[in-house]
Amino acid sequence: MNEHKKVGLALASGGGRGAAHIGVLQVLTEHNIPIDMISGTSAGALCAAIYAAGTDLYVLGKYLCALAPKDLIDPTIVTRGGLISGNKVAELIRTLSHDLTVEETRIPCYIGAADLETAEFHIFEHCKLYEAARASMAIPGVFTPVKIDGHWYVDGGMLQELPVEVLRAHGADIVIGVDLSIKKPFVVAGDKAPGAHSALLRTFAVMQKEISRLRNDRVDVRIKPDVSFMGMISTAGAEEAIRIGRECAEQALPEIEALLNE
């Protein structure tokens, strides 16, 4: 392999579908695919932060599969900007990322969120990993926004579902993107309207799909696990999602290795 080629891995947003990221990371690690830098938004930010902090991927997978909704959901007052305060999720990320700062990761880790004031995509450079990841996961109306250095942030997937540009800007020669976009249609049974929660999350998914289409993110290898069965903030089915992530990564290995050997 040509050592001078830098590999960047971009992990997409996707709520509970992010469990597939773990399977992809496991396979890339097992096959010694060098990951020189990593980026992520929302669920991808969570996995990027924990991976960059050096947490064992197999321990992470088992931990995720063992989580129950009560371990993630802490309801709050709606007027505070979201149904869930996100404190439990923040503490979980803090623990699994060893309370490291963005500057202390073993490889560069670029986590992005949407700045509510400037409407720009912001990459965090000087804060705790768990703070950056929690901000990037702040789905509007679901999780409360996060304030860092005087700015309020919400889900990075609103602006960049797959954060590729930051990897190119920092010298990545090869970019692998893990795309978790929903591929199945939203089916509503009978004449009953979908619930507020389902409609909100599906609307968000539709918005992300259109943004991705318009951006046409330039990746060299796109890994697309179909884990549409996963809920937005549920871990039910995580074991299967990890398995599918592994399977898709294994299928992409020949393409990745060919690029590394060019």
mmCIF file of C-alpha atoms in Angstrom:
data_model
loop_
_atom_site.group_PDB
_atom_site.id
_atom_site.type_symbol
_atom_site.label_atom_id
_atom_site.label_comp_id
_atom_site.label_asym_id
_atom_site.label_seq_id
_atom_site.Cartn_x
_atom_site.Cartn_y
_atom_site.Cartn_z
ATOM 1 C CA MET A 1 0.000 0.000 0.000
ATOM 2 C CA ASN A 2 1.188 3.557 -0.755
ATOM 3 C CA GLU A 3 1.699 5.124 2.637
ATOM 4 C CA HIS A 4 1.481 8.680 1.310
ATOM 5 C CA LYS A 5 -2.219 8.264 0.517
ATOM 6 C CA LYS A 6 -4.297 9.680 3.346
ATOM 7 C CA VAL A 7 -7.640 8.039 3.995
ATOM 8 C CA GLY A 8 -10.582 9.960 5.414
ATOM 9 C CA LEU A 9 -13.748 8.282 6.701
ATOM 10 C CA ALA A 10 -17.024 10.252 6.726
ATOM 11 C CA LEU A 11 -19.851 8.908 8.894
ATOM 12 C CA ALA A 12 -23.360 10.087 8.046
ATOM 13 C CA SER A 13 -26.198 11.125 10.302
ATOM 14 C CA GLY A 14 -29.058 8.691 10.832
ATOM 15 C CA GLY A 15 -30.155 8.316 14.450
ATOM 16 C CA GLY A 16 -30.345 4.674 15.512
ATOM 17 C CA ARG A 17 -29.146 3.668 12.048
ATOM 18 C CA GLY A 18 -25.723 4.798 13.231
ATOM 19 C CA ALA A 19 -25.219 1.361 14.772
ATOM 20 C CA ALA A 20 -24.149 0.258 11.278
ATOM 21 C CA HIS A 21 -21.129 2.570 11.582
ATOM 22 C CA ILE A 22 -19.748 0.287 14.282
ATOM 23 C CA GLY A 23 -19.809 -2.728 11.969
ATOM 24 C CA VAL A 24 -18.087 -0.762 9.207
ATOM 25 C CA LEU A 25 -15.372 0.449 11.574
ATOM 26 C CA GLN A 26 -14.807 -3.062 12.874
ATOM 27 C CA VAL A 27 -14.211 -4.466 9.384
ATOM 28 C CA LEU A 28 -11.923 -1.622 8.293
ATOM 29 C CA THR A 29 -9.870 -2.126 11.453
ATOM 30 C CA GLU A 30 -9.709 -5.908 11.044
ATOM 31 C CA HIS A 31 -8.386 -5.515 7.496
ATOM 32 C CA ASN A 32 -5.841 -2.860 8.439
ATOM 33 C CA ILE A 33 -7.418 -0.161 6.293
ATOM 34 C CA PRO A 34 -5.661 2.998 7.466
ATOM 35 C CA ILE A 35 -7.997 5.716 8.718
ATOM 36 C CA ASP A 36 -5.968 8.901 8.962
ATOM 37 C CA MET A 37 -8.876 11.177 9.815
ATOM 38 C CA ILE A 38 -12.574 10.844 10.533
ATOM 39 C CA SER A 39 -15.618 13.097 10.346
ATOM 40 C CA GLY A 40 -19.229 12.749 11.376
ATOM 41 C CA THR A 41 -22.553 14.429 11.945
ATOM 42 C CA SER A 42 -25.297 13.400 14.364
ATOM 43 C CA ALA A 43 -25.090 9.617 14.891
ATOM 44 C CA GLY A 44 -21.941 9.666 12.793
ATOM 45 C CA ALA A 45 -20.466 12.261 15.144
ATOM 46 C CA LEU A 46 -21.074 9.975 18.108
ATOM 47 C CA CYS A 47 -19.283 7.048 16.445
ATOM 48 C CA ALA A 48 -16.482 9.254 15.094
ATOM 49 C CA ALA A 49 -15.811 10.704 18.540
ATOM 50 C CA ILE A 50 -15.731 7.344 20.264
ATOM 51 C CA TYR A 51 -13.558 5.747 17.558
ATOM 52 C CA ALA A 52 -11.102 8.658 17.536
ATOM 53 C CA ALA A 53 -10.824 8.399 21.322
ATOM 54 C CA GLY A 54 -9.586 4.820 20.978
ATOM 55 C CA THR A 55 -12.513 2.922 22.491
ATOM 56 C CA ASP A 56 -12.628 -0.788 21.625
ATOM 57 C CA LEU A 57 -15.147 -1.250 18.799
ATOM 58 C CA TYR A 58 -16.353 -4.647 19.978
ATOM 59 C CA VAL A 59 -16.944 -3.400 23.504
ATOM 60 C CA LEU A 60 -18.816 -0.468 21.983
ATOM 61 C CA GLY A 61 -21.011 -2.793 19.930
ATOM 62 C CA LYS A 62 -21.918 -4.933 22.937
ATOM 63 C CA TYR A 63 -22.566 -1.852 25.036
ATOM 64 C CA LEU A 64 -24.905 -0.367 22.447
ATOM 65 C CA CYS A 65 -26.882 -3.587 22.085
ATOM 66 C CA ALA A 66 -27.391 -3.702 25.858
ATOM 67 C CA LEU A 67 -28.801 -0.171 26.122
ATOM 68 C CA ALA A 68 -32.491 0.353 26.890
ATOM 69 C CA PRO A 69 -34.570 3.449 25.996
ATOM 70 C CA LYS A 70 -34.435 4.612 29.622
ATOM 71 C CA ASP A 71 -30.645 4.816 29.302
ATOM 72 C CA LEU A 72 -30.945 7.398 26.509
ATOM 73 C CA ILE A 73 -34.167 9.324 27.019
ATOM 74 C CA ASP A 74 -34.568 12.050 29.644
ATOM 75 C CA PRO A 75 -37.730 14.080 28.909
ATOM 76 C CA THR A 76 -37.637 17.823 29.434
ATOM 77 C CA ILE A 77 -39.976 20.819 29.166
ATOM 78 C CA VAL A 78 -40.960 21.359 25.532
ATOM 79 C CA THR A 79 -40.375 25.124 25.782
ATOM 80 C CA ARG A 80 -36.658 24.455 26.280
ATOM 81 C CA GLY A 81 -36.233 23.553 22.621
ATOM 82 C CA GLY A 82 -36.764 19.803 22.550
ATOM 83 C CA LEU A 83 -38.547 16.838 24.074
ATOM 84 C CA ILE A 84 -35.305 15.270 25.355
ATOM 85 C CA SER A 85 -32.671 17.127 27.368
ATOM 86 C CA GLY A 86 -29.865 14.916 26.046
ATOM 87 C CA ASN A 87 -27.964 14.813 29.340
ATOM 88 C CA LYS A 88 -27.972 11.010 29.410
ATOM 89 C CA VAL A 89 -26.660 10.815 25.860
ATOM 90 C CA ALA A 90 -23.971 13.404 26.644
ATOM 91 C CA GLU A 91 -22.824 11.465 29.696
ATOM 92 C CA LEU A 92 -22.722 8.241 27.681
ATOM 93 C CA ILE A 93 -20.514 9.848 25.024
ATOM 94 C CA ARG A 94 -18.328 11.474 27.669
ATOM 95 C CA THR A 95 -17.653 8.099 29.251
ATOM 96 C CA LEU A 96 -17.016 6.251 25.989
ATOM 97 C CA SER A 97 -14.769 9.023 24.643
ATOM 98 C CA HIS A 98 -12.763 9.070 27.889
ATOM 99 C CA ASP A 99 -13.648 12.741 28.460
ATOM 100 C CA LEU A 100 -11.092 13.771 25.830
ATOM 101 C CA THR A 101 -11.059 17.077 24.001
ATOM 102 C CA VAL A 102 -11.199 17.360 20.217
ATOM 103 C CA GLU A 103 -7.460 18.151 20.240
ATOM 104 C CA GLU A 104 -6.566 15.007 22.210
ATOM 105 C CA THR A 105 -7.860 12.329 19.806
ATOM 106 C CA ARG A 106 -5.463 9.757 18.347
ATOM 107 C CA ILE A 107 -6.417 10.815 14.800
ATOM 108 C CA PRO A 108 -8.000 14.093 13.648
ATOM 109 C CA CYS A 109 -11.734 14.049 14.340
ATOM 110 C CA TYR A 110 -13.990 16.577 12.624
ATOM 111 C CA ILE A 111 -17.459 16.886 14.140
ATOM 112 C CA GLY A 112 -19.912 19.315 12.575
ATOM 113 C CA ALA A 113 -23.112 20.963 13.761
ATOM 114 C CA ALA A 114 -25.445 23.658 12.450
ATOM 115 C CA ASP A 115 -24.986 27.082 14.040
ATOM 116 C CA LEU A 116 -28.488 28.489 14.642
ATOM 117 C CA GLU A 117 -27.275 32.089 14.501
ATOM 118 C CA THR A 118 -25.133 32.011 11.364
ATOM 119 C CA ALA A 119 -26.898 29.085 9.632
ATOM 120 C CA GLU A 120 -23.428 27.708 8.854
ATOM 121 C CA PHE A 121 -21.869 24.285 9.252
ATOM 122 C CA HIS A 122 -19.394 24.532 12.119
ATOM 123 C CA ILE A 123 -16.494 22.151 12.781
ATOM 124 C CA PHE A 124 -15.527 22.064 16.462
ATOM 125 C CA GLU A 125 -11.851 22.615 17.248
ATOM 126 C CA HIS A 126 -11.637 23.539 20.933
ATOM 127 C CA CYS A 127 -14.094 21.681 23.143
ATOM 128 C CA LYS A 128 -14.777 18.295 24.678
ATOM 129 C CA LEU A 129 -15.564 15.504 22.244
ATOM 130 C CA TYR A 130 -18.807 14.696 24.007
ATOM 131 C CA GLU A 131 -19.948 18.329 23.783
ATOM 132 C CA ALA A 132 -19.291 18.440 20.044
ATOM 133 C CA ALA A 133 -21.023 15.112 19.433
ATOM 134 C CA ARG A 134 -24.015 16.040 21.589
ATOM 135 C CA ALA A 135 -24.401 19.333 19.691
ATOM 136 C CA SER A 136 -24.204 17.515 16.367
ATOM 137 C CA MET A 137 -26.978 15.151 17.511
ATOM 138 C CA ALA A 138 -29.425 17.872 18.550
ATOM 139 C CA ILE A 139 -32.301 16.939 16.230
ATOM 140 C CA PRO A 140 -34.556 20.030 16.161
ATOM 141 C CA GLY A 141 -37.649 19.546 18.276
ATOM 142 C CA VAL A 142 -36.375 16.244 19.675
ATOM 143 C CA PHE A 143 -33.132 17.071 21.524
ATOM 144 C CA THR A 144 -32.507 20.468 23.112
ATOM 145 C CA PRO A 145 -29.965 22.663 21.296
ATOM 146 C CA VAL A 146 -26.464 22.905 22.765
ATOM 147 C CA LYS A 147 -24.610 26.104 23.617
ATOM 148 C CA ILE A 148 -20.837 26.109 23.097
ATOM 149 C CA ASP A 149 -18.696 29.265 23.257
ATOM 150 C CA GLY A 150 -21.738 31.505 23.060
ATOM 151 C CA HIS A 151 -23.330 29.826 20.031
ATOM 152 C CA TRP A 152 -26.363 27.541 19.910
ATOM 153 C CA TYR A 153 -26.011 24.410 17.787
ATOM 154 C CA VAL A 154 -28.366 21.767 16.395
ATOM 155 C CA ASP A 155 -28.029 18.603 14.323
ATOM 156 C CA GLY A 156 -25.205 18.823 11.771
ATOM 157 C CA GLY A 157 -27.171 16.607 9.403
ATOM 158 C CA MET A 158 -29.403 19.598 8.645
ATOM 159 C CA LEU A 159 -26.597 21.030 6.497
ATOM 160 C CA GLN A 160 -24.279 18.114 5.738
ATOM 161 C CA GLU A 161 -25.565 14.585 6.076
ATOM 162 C CA LEU A 162 -22.173 13.224 5.015
ATOM 163 C CA PRO A 163 -19.299 15.582 5.983
ATOM 164 C CA VAL A 164 -16.860 15.028 3.120
ATOM 165 C CA GLU A 165 -15.536 18.521 2.386
ATOM 166 C CA VAL A 166 -13.696 18.845 5.703
ATOM 167 C CA LEU A 167 -11.734 15.665 4.962
ATOM 168 C CA ARG A 168 -10.723 16.901 1.506
ATOM 169 C CA ALA A 169 -9.748 20.252 3.006
ATOM 170 C CA HIS A 170 -7.407 18.512 5.452
ATOM 171 C CA GLY A 171 -5.610 16.487 2.808
ATOM 172 C CA ALA A 172 -7.550 13.245 2.428
ATOM 173 C CA ASP A 173 -6.585 11.555 -0.848
ATOM 174 C CA ILE A 174 -9.210 8.843 -0.502
ATOM 175 C CA VAL A 175 -12.582 9.446 1.147
ATOM 176 C CA ILE A 176 -14.791 6.579 2.258
ATOM 177 C CA GLY A 177 -18.342 7.605 3.053
ATOM 178 C CA VAL A 178 -20.842 5.587 5.085
ATOM 179 C CA ASP A 179 -24.279 6.604 3.817
ATOM 180 C CA LEU A 180 -27.254 5.786 6.064
ATOM 181 C CA SER A 181 -29.989 7.476 4.062
ATOM 182 C CA ILE A 182 -33.383 5.790 4.212
ATOM 183 C CA LYS A 183 -34.082 3.849 1.045
ATOM 184 C CA LYS A 184 -37.583 2.528 1.746
ATOM 185 C CA PRO A 185 -40.770 4.603 1.295
ATOM 186 C CA PHE A 186 -42.622 5.893 4.337
ATOM 187 C CA VAL A 187 -45.722 3.705 4.606
ATOM 188 C CA VAL A 188 -48.766 4.951 6.498
ATOM 189 C CA ALA A 189 -51.319 2.278 7.316
ATOM 190 C CA GLY A 190 -54.939 3.113 6.500
ATOM 191 C CA ASP A 191 -56.322 6.649 6.674
ATOM 192 C CA LYS A 192 -54.816 7.480 10.044
ATOM 193 C CA ALA A 193 -52.298 10.326 9.946
ATOM 194 C CA PRO A 194 -48.778 9.551 11.206
ATOM 195 C CA GLY A 195 -47.973 10.614 14.744
ATOM 196 C CA ALA A 196 -46.138 13.878 15.413
ATOM 197 C CA HIS A 197 -42.887 12.094 16.241
ATOM 198 C CA SER A 198 -42.930 9.906 13.107
ATOM 199 C CA ALA A 199 -43.894 12.809 10.861
ATOM 200 C CA LEU A 200 -41.142 15.028 12.294
ATOM 201 C CA LEU A 201 -38.410 12.460 11.885
ATOM 202 C CA ARG A 202 -39.528 11.458 8.399
ATOM 203 C CA THR A 203 -39.663 15.112 7.360
ATOM 204 C CA PHE A 204 -36.099 15.490 8.599
ATOM 205 C CA ALA A 205 -35.044 12.434 6.582
ATOM 206 C CA VAL A 206 -36.668 13.836 3.424
ATOM 207 C CA MET A 207 -34.862 17.148 3.943
ATOM 208 C CA GLN A 208 -31.523 15.387 4.362
ATOM 209 C CA LYS A 209 -32.084 13.353 1.216
ATOM 210 C CA GLU A 210 -32.703 16.491 -0.835
ATOM 211 C CA ILE A 211 -29.677 18.257 0.647
ATOM 212 C CA SER A 212 -27.494 15.251 -0.197
ATOM 213 C CA ARG A 213 -28.827 15.216 -3.761
ATOM 214 C CA LEU A 214 -28.046 18.884 -4.239
ATOM 215 C CA ARG A 215 -24.618 18.676 -2.643
ATOM 216 C CA ASN A 216 -23.562 15.547 -4.564
ATOM 217 C CA ASP A 217 -20.838 14.818 -2.003
ATOM 218 C CA ARG A 218 -17.707 13.522 -3.713
ATOM 219 C CA VAL A 219 -16.615 10.271 -2.149
ATOM 220 C CA ASP A 220 -14.331 7.638 -3.614
ATOM 221 C CA VAL A 221 -16.065 4.688 -1.977
ATOM 222 C CA ARG A 222 -19.651 4.869 -0.724
ATOM 223 C CA ILE A 223 -20.765 2.193 1.746
ATOM 224 C CA LYS A 224 -24.567 2.086 1.972
ATOM 225 C CA PRO A 225 -25.962 -0.221 4.670
ATOM 226 C CA ASP A 226 -29.734 -0.514 4.405
ATOM 227 C CA VAL A 227 -30.736 -0.263 8.056
ATOM 228 C CA SER A 228 -33.990 1.606 7.504
ATOM 229 C CA PHE A 229 -35.637 -0.598 10.131
ATOM 230 C CA MET A 230 -33.773 1.226 12.916
ATOM 231 C CA GLY A 231 -35.599 3.943 14.850
ATOM 232 C CA MET A 232 -34.270 7.439 15.369
ATOM 233 C CA ILE A 233 -33.371 7.070 19.050
ATOM 234 C CA SER A 234 -33.929 3.366 19.632
ATOM 235 C CA THR A 235 -31.285 0.655 19.970
ATOM 236 C CA ALA A 236 -33.705 -2.178 19.149
ATOM 237 C CA GLY A 237 -32.186 -4.031 16.209
ATOM 238 C CA ALA A 238 -28.668 -2.680 16.856
ATOM 239 C CA GLU A 239 -27.074 -6.128 16.622
ATOM 240 C CA GLU A 240 -28.556 -6.665 13.155
ATOM 241 C CA ALA A 241 -27.551 -3.146 12.072
ATOM 242 C CA ILE A 242 -23.947 -3.819 13.124
ATOM 243 C CA ARG A 243 -24.002 -7.084 11.162
ATOM 244 C CA ILE A 244 -25.292 -5.323 8.038
ATOM 245 C CA GLY A 245 -22.647 -2.613 8.446
ATOM 246 C CA ARG A 246 -19.979 -5.308 8.570
ATOM 247 C CA GLU A 247 -21.371 -7.057 5.501
ATOM 248 C CA CYS A 248 -21.442 -3.867 3.426
ATOM 249 C CA ALA A 249 -17.917 -2.911 4.495
ATOM 250 C CA GLU A 250 -16.621 -6.349 3.513
ATOM 251 C CA GLN A 251 -18.202 -5.947 0.070
ATOM 252 C CA ALA A 252 -16.424 -2.592 -0.321
ATOM 253 C CA LEU A 253 -12.969 -3.891 0.662
ATOM 254 C CA PRO A 254 -11.785 -4.782 -2.888
ATOM 255 C CA GLU A 255 -12.619 -1.261 -4.096
ATOM 256 C CA ILE A 256 -10.871 0.345 -1.126
ATOM 257 C CA GLU A 257 -7.784 -1.832 -1.441
ATOM 258 C CA ALA A 258 -7.570 -1.150 -5.197
ATOM 259 C CA LEU A 259 -7.504 2.609 -4.531
ATOM 260 C CA LEU A 260 -4.829 2.213 -1.870
ATOM 261 C CA ASN A 261 -2.661 0.174 -4.214
ATOM 262 C CA GLU A 262 -2.914 2.446 -7.265
#
